[in-house]
Coordinates of C-alpha atoms in Angstrom, one line a residue:
Chain Y
M1 CA -7.5 0.9 -39.7
S2 CA -6.3 -2.1 -41.6
I3 CA -4.0 -4.5 -39.7
D4 CA -0.8 -5.9 -41.2
I5 CA -0.8 -9.2 -39.5
K6 CA 2.4 -10.4 -41.1
A7 CA 4.1 -7.1 -39.8
L8 CA 2.9 -7.8 -36.3
K9 CA 4.0 -11.3 -36.4
D10 CA 7.6 -10.0 -37.5
K11 CA 7.3 -7.6 -34.7
A12 CA 6.5 -10.3 -32.2
R13 CA 9.6 -12.2 -33.5
W14 CA 11.8 -9.1 -33.1
V15 CA 10.4 -8.7 -29.5
R16 CA 11.1 -12.3 -28.6
N17 CA 14.8 -11.8 -29.8
Q18 CA 15.1 -8.7 -27.7
I19 CA 13.8 -10.6 -24.7
L20 CA 16.3 -13.4 -25.2
E21 CA 19.2 -11.0 -25.7
M22 CA 18.3 -8.8 -22.7
S23 CA 18.2 -11.8 -20.5
L24 CA 21.6 -12.9 -21.8
C25 CA 23.1 -9.6 -21.1
A26 CA 21.8 -9.5 -17.5
G27 CA 22.0 -13.2 -17.0
S28 CA 18.6 -12.9 -15.6
G29 CA 14.8 -12.5 -16.6
H30 CA 11.5 -14.2 -16.7
V31 CA 11.8 -15.2 -20.4
T32 CA 9.2 -17.8 -20.8
S33 CA 6.4 -15.8 -19.0
S34 CA 7.2 -12.9 -21.3
F35 CA 7.3 -15.1 -24.5
S36 CA 3.6 -16.3 -23.6
C37 CA 2.4 -12.7 -23.7
T38 CA 4.4 -11.3 -26.6
E39 CA 1.6 -11.4 -29.2
L40 CA -0.7 -9.6 -26.6
L41 CA 1.7 -6.9 -26.0
V42 CA 2.5 -6.3 -29.6
A43 CA -1.3 -6.3 -30.5
L44 CA -1.9 -3.7 -27.7
Y45 CA 0.7 -1.4 -28.7
H46 CA 1.5 -2.0 -32.3
G47 CA -1.9 -3.1 -33.3
G48 CA -3.7 0.2 -32.5
I49 CA -5.6 -1.1 -29.6
L50 CA -4.2 1.2 -27.0
R51 CA -3.9 5.0 -27.4
F52 CA -0.9 6.5 -26.1
D53 CA 1.9 9.1 -26.9
P54 CA 5.5 8.1 -26.6
K55 CA 6.6 11.6 -26.5
D56 CA 4.1 12.3 -23.7
P57 CA 3.8 9.2 -21.5
K58 CA 1.4 10.9 -19.1
W59 CA -0.9 12.3 -21.7
S60 CA -4.1 12.5 -19.9
G61 CA -6.1 11.0 -22.8
R62 CA -3.9 7.9 -23.0
D63 CA -5.3 4.4 -22.2
R64 CA -3.8 3.1 -19.0
F65 CA -2.2 -0.3 -19.2
I66 CA -1.0 -2.1 -16.2
L67 CA 1.2 -5.1 -16.4
S68 CA 0.1 -6.8 -13.2
K69 CA 2.3 -9.7 -13.9
G70 CA 5.3 -7.5 -13.6
Q71 CA 7.8 -10.2 -14.1
S72 CA 7.0 -9.8 -17.9
G73 CA 8.4 -6.4 -17.8
I74 CA 11.3 -7.8 -20.0
G75 CA 8.6 -8.4 -22.6
L76 CA 7.0 -4.9 -22.4
Y77 CA 10.4 -3.0 -22.4
P78 CA 11.3 -3.9 -26.1
V79 CA 7.7 -2.8 -27.2
L80 CA 7.9 0.6 -25.4
A81 CA 11.4 1.2 -26.7
D82 CA 10.5 0.4 -30.2
L83 CA 7.6 3.0 -30.1
G84 CA 9.9 5.7 -28.7
F85 CA 9.2 5.8 -24.9
F86 CA 12.9 5.5 -24.3
P87 CA 16.0 4.7 -26.5
V88 CA 16.3 1.1 -27.9
S89 CA 19.9 1.1 -26.6
E90 CA 18.6 0.9 -23.0
L91 CA 17.4 -2.5 -23.6
R92 CA 20.9 -4.1 -23.5
R93 CA 21.5 -2.4 -20.1
F94 CA 18.4 -4.3 -18.5
A95 CA 19.0 -4.9 -14.8
Q96 CA 22.5 -3.6 -14.8
T97 CA 24.1 -0.7 -13.1
D98 CA 22.4 2.6 -13.5
S99 CA 19.6 1.0 -15.7
F100 CA 16.1 2.0 -15.0
L101 CA 14.8 -1.3 -16.3
G102 CA 14.4 -3.8 -13.7
V103 CA 13.3 -7.3 -13.6
H104 CA 9.8 -6.1 -12.4
S105 CA 8.5 -3.0 -14.1
E106 CA 8.2 0.1 -12.2
R107 CA 6.9 3.7 -12.6
H108 CA 10.1 5.3 -13.2
T109 CA 10.2 3.8 -16.7
P110 CA 8.5 5.9 -19.3
G111 CA 5.3 4.3 -20.3
I112 CA 4.9 2.1 -17.1
E113 CA 2.0 3.2 -14.9
A114 CA 2.9 1.5 -11.6
V115 CA 5.2 -0.6 -9.5
T116 CA 4.2 -4.2 -10.0
G117 CA 6.0 -7.4 -9.6
S118 CA 4.3 -8.7 -6.4
L119 CA 1.3 -10.3 -7.7
G120 CA -2.3 -9.4 -7.1
H121 CA -2.0 -5.7 -7.1
G122 CA -2.6 -4.7 -10.7
L123 CA -6.3 -5.3 -10.9
G124 CA -7.2 -3.2 -7.8
L125 CA -4.8 -0.3 -9.1
G126 CA -6.6 -0.6 -12.5
I127 CA -10.0 -0.3 -10.9
G128 CA -9.0 2.8 -9.0
M129 CA -8.0 4.4 -12.4
A130 CA -11.1 3.2 -14.2
L131 CA -13.2 4.5 -11.1
A132 CA -11.5 7.9 -11.7
A133 CA -12.1 7.9 -15.4
K134 CA -15.9 7.3 -14.8
Q135 CA -16.0 10.1 -12.2
D136 CA -14.4 12.4 -14.7
R137 CA -16.5 11.1 -17.7
K138 CA -13.3 10.4 -19.5
K139 CA -13.4 7.9 -22.3
H140 CA -10.0 6.2 -22.0
L141 CA -9.7 2.5 -21.3
T142 CA -7.9 0.8 -18.4
V143 CA -6.3 -2.5 -19.3
V144 CA -4.7 -4.8 -16.8
M145 CA -2.7 -7.9 -17.7
L146 CA -2.5 -10.7 -15.2
G147 CA -1.0 -14.0 -15.1
D148 CA -3.1 -17.1 -14.5
S149 CA -1.2 -18.2 -11.5
E150 CA -1.4 -14.7 -10.3
C151 CA -5.1 -15.3 -10.0
Y152 CA -4.6 -17.5 -6.9
E153 CA -4.0 -14.3 -5.0
G154 CA -7.3 -13.3 -3.0
S155 CA -6.8 -9.8 -3.7
N156 CA -7.9 -10.3 -7.3
W157 CA -11.3 -11.6 -6.3
E158 CA -11.7 -8.7 -4.0
A159 CA -11.0 -6.4 -6.9
A160 CA -13.3 -8.6 -9.3
M161 CA -16.3 -8.1 -6.9
F162 CA -15.8 -4.4 -6.6
A163 CA -15.2 -3.9 -10.5
S164 CA -18.6 -5.6 -11.2
H165 CA -20.5 -4.0 -8.6
N166 CA -19.5 -0.5 -9.7
K167 CA -20.2 -1.4 -13.3
L168 CA -16.7 -0.6 -14.5
N169 CA -17.2 -1.4 -18.2
N170 CA -14.2 0.8 -19.0
L171 CA -11.9 -1.8 -17.5
V172 CA -10.6 -4.8 -19.5
G173 CA -8.5 -7.5 -18.0
I174 CA -6.4 -10.0 -19.9
I175 CA -5.1 -13.2 -18.4
D176 CA -2.0 -14.9 -19.8
R177 CA -3.3 -18.3 -19.5
N178 CA -0.2 -20.3 -20.0
G179 CA -1.3 -23.0 -17.6
M180 CA 1.9 -23.0 -15.4
G181 CA 3.1 -21.5 -12.3
V182 CA 6.4 -21.7 -10.9
L183 CA 6.7 -25.2 -9.6
D184 CA 3.9 -26.9 -11.3
F185 CA 1.1 -26.7 -13.8
T186 CA -1.9 -24.7 -12.6
E187 CA -4.5 -27.7 -12.9
R188 CA -2.1 -30.0 -11.0
S189 CA -1.2 -27.6 -8.2
L190 CA -4.6 -25.9 -7.4
K191 CA -7.3 -26.0 -10.2
L192 CA -8.3 -22.7 -11.7
E193 CA -10.9 -24.3 -14.0
P194 CA -13.6 -23.6 -14.7
F195 CA -11.9 -20.3 -14.9
G196 CA -14.1 -18.5 -17.2
D197 CA -17.1 -19.3 -15.2
K198 CA -15.4 -18.0 -12.0
W199 CA -15.1 -14.5 -13.6
R200 CA -18.6 -14.7 -15.0
S201 CA -19.9 -15.6 -11.6
F202 CA -18.1 -12.5 -10.3
G203 CA -20.0 -10.3 -12.6
W204 CA -17.6 -10.0 -15.6
D205 CA -18.1 -10.5 -19.3
V206 CA -15.6 -13.1 -20.5
K207 CA -14.1 -14.0 -23.8
S208 CA -11.6 -16.9 -24.4
I209 CA -9.2 -16.6 -27.2
D210 CA -5.9 -18.0 -28.5
G211 CA -3.5 -15.5 -27.2
H212 CA -1.0 -16.1 -30.1
S213 CA -3.5 -15.4 -32.7
F214 CA -3.5 -11.7 -33.8
S215 CA -6.9 -12.1 -35.4
E216 CA -8.5 -13.5 -32.2
I217 CA -6.8 -10.8 -30.1
F218 CA -8.3 -8.0 -32.3
A219 CA -11.6 -9.8 -32.5
A220 CA -11.9 -9.8 -28.6
F221 CA -11.1 -6.0 -28.7
K222 CA -13.5 -5.0 -31.5
N223 CA -15.8 -2.2 -30.4
I224 CA -14.1 -2.1 -27.1
R225 CA -14.9 1.5 -26.5
N226 CA -18.6 1.1 -27.4
R227 CA -19.6 -1.8 -25.2
R228 CA -23.2 -1.9 -24.3
S229 CA -22.7 -4.1 -21.3
T230 CA -22.2 -2.5 -17.9
K231 CA -19.8 -5.2 -17.0
P232 CA -15.9 -5.1 -16.9
L233 CA -14.5 -7.6 -19.6
M234 CA -12.0 -10.4 -18.8
I235 CA -10.2 -11.9 -21.8
I236 CA -8.7 -15.3 -21.0
A237 CA -5.9 -15.7 -23.5
E238 CA -4.7 -19.4 -24.0
T239 CA -1.1 -19.1 -24.3
V240 CA 2.2 -21.3 -24.4
K241 CA 4.7 -20.4 -21.6
G242 CA 8.0 -20.3 -23.5
K243 CA 6.3 -19.8 -27.0
G244 CA 9.0 -19.6 -29.8
V245 CA 11.7 -21.9 -28.5
S246 CA 11.0 -25.4 -28.5
F247 CA 13.0 -26.6 -25.5
M248 CA 11.3 -23.9 -23.3
E249 CA 7.7 -24.5 -24.3
H250 CA 5.6 -26.0 -21.4
K251 CA 8.7 -26.8 -19.5
L252 CA 8.5 -25.9 -15.6
L253 CA 12.3 -25.8 -15.6
W254 CA 12.4 -22.6 -17.6
H255 CA 10.3 -20.2 -15.3
Y256 CA 13.2 -18.2 -14.2
R257 CA 16.2 -19.5 -16.3
V258 CA 18.3 -18.2 -19.0
P259 CA 19.8 -20.2 -21.8
A260 CA 23.3 -21.2 -21.8
G261 CA 25.9 -22.6 -24.3
K262 CA 24.3 -24.5 -27.1
E263 CA 20.9 -23.6 -25.9
I264 CA 21.6 -20.0 -26.9
E265 CA 22.4 -21.0 -30.4
I266 CA 19.4 -23.1 -30.7
A267 CA 17.2 -20.4 -29.3
R268 CA 18.4 -17.7 -31.7
K269 CA 17.9 -20.1 -34.6
E270 CA 14.4 -20.9 -33.7
L271 CA 13.6 -17.3 -33.1
G272 CA 14.9 -16.4 -36.4
R273 CA 17.0 -13.2 -37.5
A274 CA 15.7 -10.2 -35.7
I275 CA 14.5 -7.3 -37.9
Chain B
M1 CA -14.1 25.2 17.4
T2 CA -13.8 21.6 18.5
N3 CA -16.6 20.2 20.4
V4 CA -14.8 18.7 23.4
N5 CA -17.4 15.8 23.8
I6 CA -16.8 14.1 20.4
Q7 CA -14.7 11.3 19.8
I8 CA -11.3 11.6 18.1
R9 CA -12.2 10.0 14.8
D10 CA -15.4 12.1 14.6
A11 CA -13.3 15.3 15.1
F12 CA -11.2 14.1 12.2
F13 CA -14.0 13.1 9.9
N14 CA -15.9 16.4 10.6
A15 CA -12.8 18.3 9.6
L16 CA -12.2 16.1 6.6
Y17 CA -15.9 16.6 5.5
T18 CA -15.3 20.4 5.4
I19 CA -12.1 19.9 3.3
A20 CA -13.9 17.3 0.9
K21 CA -16.9 19.5 0.3
K22 CA -14.6 22.2 -1.2
D23 CA -12.2 19.7 -3.0
K24 CA -13.8 17.1 -5.1
R25 CA -10.4 15.3 -5.4
V26 CA -10.8 14.1 -1.8
I27 CA -12.2 10.5 -1.8
L28 CA -12.8 8.2 1.2
V29 CA -12.8 4.5 0.7
T30 CA -13.8 2.3 3.6
A31 CA -13.7 -1.3 4.4
D32 CA -17.3 -1.6 5.8
C33 CA -16.3 0.6 8.6
G34 CA -18.6 3.4 10.0
A35 CA -18.7 6.3 12.4
P36 CA -21.5 8.8 13.3
S37 CA -19.6 11.5 11.6
L38 CA -19.4 9.5 8.3
D39 CA -23.0 9.4 7.8
R40 CA -23.1 13.0 6.5
F41 CA -19.9 12.4 4.3
R42 CA -21.7 9.3 2.9
E43 CA -25.0 11.0 2.2
E44 CA -23.8 14.5 1.0
L45 CA -20.6 13.5 -0.8
R46 CA -21.8 10.5 -2.6
G47 CA -19.2 10.6 -5.5
Q48 CA -16.4 10.8 -3.0
Y49 CA -17.4 7.8 -0.9
Y50 CA -16.9 4.2 -1.6
T51 CA -17.0 0.9 0.2
V52 CA -15.1 -2.2 -0.7
G53 CA -16.5 -4.4 1.8
I54 CA -14.4 -6.1 4.2
A55 CA -11.5 -6.2 1.8
E56 CA -8.7 -4.3 3.0
Q57 CA -6.2 -5.3 0.4
N58 CA -8.5 -4.1 -2.3
M59 CA -9.1 -0.8 -0.3
I60 CA -5.4 0.0 -0.6
S61 CA -5.0 -1.0 -4.3
V62 CA -8.1 0.9 -5.3
A63 CA -6.9 3.9 -3.4
A64 CA -3.5 3.8 -4.9
G65 CA -5.1 3.7 -8.4
L66 CA -7.3 6.7 -7.5
A67 CA -4.3 8.6 -6.3
L68 CA -2.3 7.8 -9.4
E69 CA -5.2 9.6 -11.1
G70 CA -4.8 12.8 -9.0
R71 CA -7.1 12.1 -6.2
I72 CA -6.4 12.7 -2.5
V73 CA -7.5 9.6 -0.8
Y74 CA -8.4 8.4 2.7
V75 CA -9.0 4.7 3.6
Y76 CA -10.6 3.7 6.7
A77 CA -10.9 0.5 8.7
I78 CA -10.4 -0.9 12.2
A79 CA -6.8 -0.3 12.9
P80 CA -5.3 -3.8 12.9
F81 CA -6.9 -4.6 9.6
A82 CA -6.1 -1.4 8.1
T83 CA -2.4 -2.1 8.8
L84 CA -1.5 -5.6 9.1
R85 CA -4.2 -7.3 6.6
C86 CA -3.0 -5.1 3.8
Y87 CA 0.7 -4.4 4.8
E88 CA 2.1 -5.5 1.5
Q89 CA -0.2 -3.4 -0.4
I90 CA 0.8 -0.4 1.9
K91 CA 4.3 -1.0 1.2
V92 CA 4.1 -1.5 -2.6
D93 CA 1.1 0.5 -3.7
L94 CA 1.5 3.5 -1.4
C95 CA 5.1 3.6 -0.1
C96 CA 7.1 2.4 -3.1
M97 CA 5.1 4.9 -5.2
S98 CA 4.8 7.6 -2.5
L99 CA 1.1 8.2 -3.1
P100 CA -1.1 10.7 -1.1
V101 CA -3.2 8.1 0.6
T102 CA -4.0 8.5 4.3
I103 CA -4.8 5.3 6.0
L104 CA -7.2 5.8 8.9
G105 CA -7.3 3.1 11.6
V106 CA -9.7 3.2 14.5
G107 CA -8.9 1.2 17.8
A108 CA -5.4 2.0 18.5
G109 CA -3.7 0.0 21.2
L110 CA -6.1 -1.7 23.5
A111 CA -9.1 0.4 22.6
Y112 CA -11.2 -2.6 21.5
D113 CA -10.3 -4.2 24.8
I114 CA -13.1 -6.9 25.2
M115 CA -12.9 -7.7 21.5
G116 CA -9.6 -9.7 22.2
P117 CA -6.2 -9.7 20.4
T118 CA -7.6 -9.9 16.8
H119 CA -8.9 -6.4 17.4
H120 CA -5.9 -5.0 19.4
T121 CA -3.6 -2.8 17.5
T122 CA -0.3 -3.3 19.3
E123 CA 2.0 -3.9 16.4
D124 CA 1.1 -1.1 14.0
I125 CA 3.7 1.4 15.2
S126 CA 6.4 -1.1 14.6
I127 CA 5.4 -2.1 11.2
M128 CA 4.4 1.1 9.8
R129 CA 7.4 2.9 10.8
A130 CA 9.6 0.4 9.0
L131 CA 8.1 1.6 5.7
P132 CA 10.0 4.4 3.9
N133 CA 7.9 7.5 2.9
M134 CA 5.3 6.8 5.5
T135 CA 4.2 9.4 8.1
I136 CA 2.6 8.4 11.4
F137 CA 0.1 10.4 13.3
N138 CA -1.2 9.5 16.9
P139 CA -3.6 12.0 18.2
S140 CA -4.0 12.4 21.8
D141 CA -7.2 14.4 21.8
N142 CA -9.9 15.4 19.4
V143 CA -8.4 19.0 18.8
M144 CA -5.3 17.4 17.5
A145 CA -7.3 15.0 15.4
G146 CA -9.2 17.7 13.8
A147 CA -5.9 19.4 12.9
F148 CA -4.6 16.2 11.5
A149 CA -7.4 16.2 8.8
R150 CA -5.7 19.4 7.4
L151 CA -2.4 18.2 7.9
S152 CA -2.8 14.9 6.1
Y153 CA -4.7 16.7 3.3
E154 CA -1.7 19.1 2.8
L155 CA 1.3 16.7 3.1
P156 CA 2.4 14.6 0.3
G157 CA 3.0 10.9 0.3
P158 CA 1.3 8.1 2.4
K159 CA 0.2 8.7 6.0
Y160 CA -1.2 6.6 8.8
V161 CA -3.4 8.2 11.5
R162 CA -4.4 5.8 14.4
F163 CA -7.5 6.8 16.3
D164 CA -8.4 5.9 19.8
R165 CA -12.0 4.8 20.3
A166 CA -13.2 6.0 23.6
G167 CA -14.0 9.5 24.6
I168 CA -10.6 10.9 25.5
P169 CA -10.4 14.3 27.5
V170 CA -9.2 17.3 25.6
I171 CA -5.7 18.6 26.3
Y172 CA -5.0 21.0 23.5
D173 CA -8.0 23.3 23.6
K174 CA -6.0 25.9 25.3
I175 CA -2.6 25.2 23.9
K176 CA -1.6 27.3 20.8
T177 CA 0.0 25.0 18.2
D178 CA -0.5 24.0 14.6
F179 CA 0.8 20.5 15.3
S180 CA 3.5 20.7 12.7
A181 CA 6.3 20.2 15.2
G182 CA 5.2 16.7 15.9
M183 CA 5.6 16.8 19.6
T184 CA 4.7 19.1 22.4
E185 CA 6.2 19.5 25.8
L186 CA 3.2 19.5 28.1
K187 CA 5.0 19.8 31.4
R188 CA 8.7 20.7 32.1
G189 CA 10.2 18.6 34.9
R190 CA 13.5 18.1 36.5
D191 CA 14.1 14.4 37.4
I192 CA 12.7 12.3 34.7
C193 CA 10.9 13.1 31.4
I194 CA 8.0 10.8 30.4
V195 CA 7.7 10.5 26.6
A196 CA 4.2 9.2 25.8
T197 CA 2.0 9.0 22.8
G198 CA -1.9 8.7 22.2
V199 CA -4.1 7.8 25.3
M200 CA -1.0 7.1 27.3
T201 CA -0.2 10.8 27.2
H202 CA -3.2 11.2 29.5
T203 CA -1.8 8.5 31.8
A204 CA 1.5 10.2 31.8
L205 CA -0.1 13.4 33.1
K206 CA -1.9 11.7 35.9
A207 CA 1.2 9.8 36.8
V208 CA 3.1 13.2 37.2
K209 CA 1.0 14.1 40.1
E210 CA 1.4 10.7 41.6
L211 CA 5.1 10.8 41.1
Q212 CA 5.3 14.2 43.0
R213 CA 4.1 12.5 46.1
H214 CA 7.3 10.4 45.7
S215 CA 9.4 13.5 45.3
I216 CA 9.9 12.8 41.6
N217 CA 9.7 15.8 39.5
A218 CA 8.4 14.6 36.1
G219 CA 8.0 16.2 32.8
V220 CA 5.8 14.9 29.9
I221 CA 6.4 15.1 26.2
D222 CA 3.5 14.1 23.8
L223 CA 5.1 12.6 20.8
Y224 CA 2.3 12.6 18.4
R225 CA 4.0 12.3 15.1
L226 CA 5.8 9.0 15.5
K227 CA 7.4 9.3 11.9
P228 CA 9.2 11.2 11.1
V229 CA 10.5 12.5 14.4
D230 CA 12.3 15.9 14.6
E231 CA 15.3 14.5 16.3
K232 CA 17.0 17.8 17.0
M233 CA 14.0 19.2 18.7
F234 CA 13.4 16.1 20.7
L235 CA 16.9 16.0 21.8
G236 CA 16.6 19.6 22.8
L237 CA 13.6 18.9 24.8
I238 CA 15.2 16.0 26.8
S239 CA 18.6 17.7 27.0
D240 CA 18.2 18.6 30.7
Y241 CA 17.1 15.3 31.9
G242 CA 19.2 12.4 33.0
H243 CA 16.3 10.0 32.9
V244 CA 13.6 9.3 30.3
V245 CA 10.6 7.0 30.4
T246 CA 8.7 6.1 27.4
L247 CA 5.1 5.1 27.7
E248 CA 3.0 3.5 25.2
E249 CA 0.0 1.1 24.9
H250 CA 1.9 -0.9 22.2
L251 CA 4.1 -3.8 22.3
L252 CA 7.6 -2.9 23.3
A253 CA 9.1 -4.5 20.2
G254 CA 9.5 -1.6 17.7
G255 CA 7.1 0.9 19.2
L256 CA 7.6 4.4 20.9
G257 CA 10.3 3.1 23.2
S258 CA 12.3 1.7 20.3
I259 CA 11.9 5.0 18.5
V260 CA 13.3 7.1 21.4
S261 CA 16.0 4.4 22.1
A262 CA 17.2 4.7 18.5
I263 CA 17.3 8.6 18.6
I264 CA 19.2 8.4 21.9
S265 CA 21.8 5.9 20.8
D266 CA 22.1 7.2 17.1
N267 CA 23.0 10.6 18.6
D268 CA 25.3 9.2 21.5
K269 CA 23.4 10.7 24.1
H270 CA 24.0 9.6 27.6
V271 CA 20.5 9.3 29.0
R272 CA 19.1 6.4 31.3
L273 CA 16.1 5.0 29.3
K274 CA 13.2 3.0 30.7
R275 CA 10.6 1.6 28.2
I276 CA 7.1 0.9 29.6
G277 CA 4.7 -0.8 27.2
I278 CA 3.1 -4.2 26.5
C279 CA 5.3 -7.1 27.0
D280 CA 5.8 -9.8 24.5
K281 CA 2.4 -11.6 24.7
Y282 CA -1.2 -11.4 23.5
N283 CA -3.8 -10.7 26.1
F284 CA -6.9 -12.9 26.1
E285 CA -8.1 -11.7 29.4
Y286 CA -11.4 -9.6 29.6
G287 CA -13.0 -6.9 31.9
G288 CA -12.2 -3.7 30.0
R289 CA -9.4 -1.6 29.2
E290 CA -8.5 -0.7 32.7
R291 CA -8.2 -4.3 33.6
L292 CA -6.0 -5.0 30.6
H293 CA -3.8 -2.0 31.9
E294 CA -3.6 -3.6 35.2
L295 CA -2.5 -6.9 33.6
C296 CA 0.1 -5.1 31.4
R297 CA 1.2 -2.9 34.2
L298 CA 0.1 0.2 32.4
D299 CA -2.2 1.5 35.1
I300 CA -1.3 4.4 37.3
K301 CA -0.4 2.3 40.4
S302 CA 1.9 0.0 38.4
L303 CA 3.4 2.9 36.5
V304 CA 4.4 4.8 39.6
D305 CA 5.6 1.7 41.3
S306 CA 7.9 0.9 38.2
I307 CA 9.1 4.4 37.8
T308 CA 9.9 5.0 41.5
R309 CA 11.7 1.6 41.9
W310 CA 13.8 2.3 38.7
F311 CA 14.5 5.9 39.6
S312 CA 15.6 5.0 43.1
A313 CA 17.8 2.2 41.7
E314 CA 19.1 4.5 39.2
K315 CA 20.0 7.2 41.8
V316 CA 22.1 4.5 43.6
L317 CA 23.8 3.5 40.6
V318 CA 24.6 7.0 39.4
G319 CA 25.7 7.7 42.9
N320 CA 28.2 4.9 42.5
E321 CA 29.6 5.8 39.3

């Protein structure tokens, strides 16, 4: 399948626009930690990496995707809506009365596998799913996206040990490595590095990529269903928190903040016109 | 037929083995916790048995992931670790998604006596009943425990079954019940009704005999499904009593006494209630369970003393009203 990188870049710009507008409608939302993983989500869903059926979200042959960093639900919702999991008109009702789209993604939303939002759960959930797939000799993948600060939660390392011990090579983790937590940068508050080595020592294969480069994302997922390795795979994607809006990029202030006044104008301008 | 000599948890696991042998969807995940009855499960049902090591949080999340894929999952660990250590996983992964995972905790109450408070399970009823969608079973003998294997398999949603550890005498070998009611009136009385659960149901039955010597005619209800409670049935069973005593090997905060207190007050019932359980402290004393009971005033002598004093004072009070 040939990949139209320009179309995917346009799609990523559209998704960022939706994230911004949704957060403005609701007055709330984790904008910057959703901007950091936009290319990853677009590549997974629009780039043909994941197999799914928007008309049958529970299709048994689908790949399972768990957004363990559930606060980036606002980034996943536009992707799912655009593909037809639910009407795009729902996006503007984000986090408002009678909406099924909350700040943290949960299972009542078509296309969402599990309740997440409390960090450190997704990898264990994904492991259970991958284990079941192995037992049933099913070929679908289980992909879990985590935040880097999320990896402070010890539960992830319990899960990591179990995954490698049980040879779950049908499990792929992606870490949105934007280098920032809530109050500080990760390497100032509590060092994660050498991060890749940590995962390797827990028995995982590790790939490090630029999380905003579609070509690197696709390269990381090449032959993902025919891996010879018996190890689970962790893709550490270096990203920029707030990518796309200059006054948000790498700024701790913007973890959970919505633009106001002139900031809105500037953000809209920098994100370009939505398609 | 249940072997009256086997432990509560083994009765459960023996019954679960029979179910799991026929239904490959049944999976057991343990946190490095064993039992004689599990050896057969582990050896003969290999694809249905996993250990996560001493990692209770992962135990719950993995179980939830399996349940999301259509499995009926049982997780097993020592009770305080199967509940408190992974409480948030239970809340989010099991209860928020209402998944068919049964948590099996061994060592209810003070069963692990000389191990100290780290291994005592005296908060679990309180915290587990706070969770929406949770069902809680507390078997008082191995006949009941065996039946809970079938009940937990058939009921939807998350469940918690707390096992005692020691050999507990059998009560239900001759009582005809499928245990779906959640409670059994073991003895009808006239003066007071003792509502007990788990191992303390046996203590309550012994206390009845002693109380009779003090001219107190006591009845006993075994409340073995702590959540949900069939309030209508319970209120019907206590309707002829003016005095109710709750008896539990659990902290008073949030346990059986709190459950009964809430039912009584929510339904505007005028019943005098005395709650007997473990006071607000951790017990670092040793010498075995009976010694701990003496210290917590849960032994027969202390119970009879507490109840007779209370009932005498109550009779004076009621007489003056």
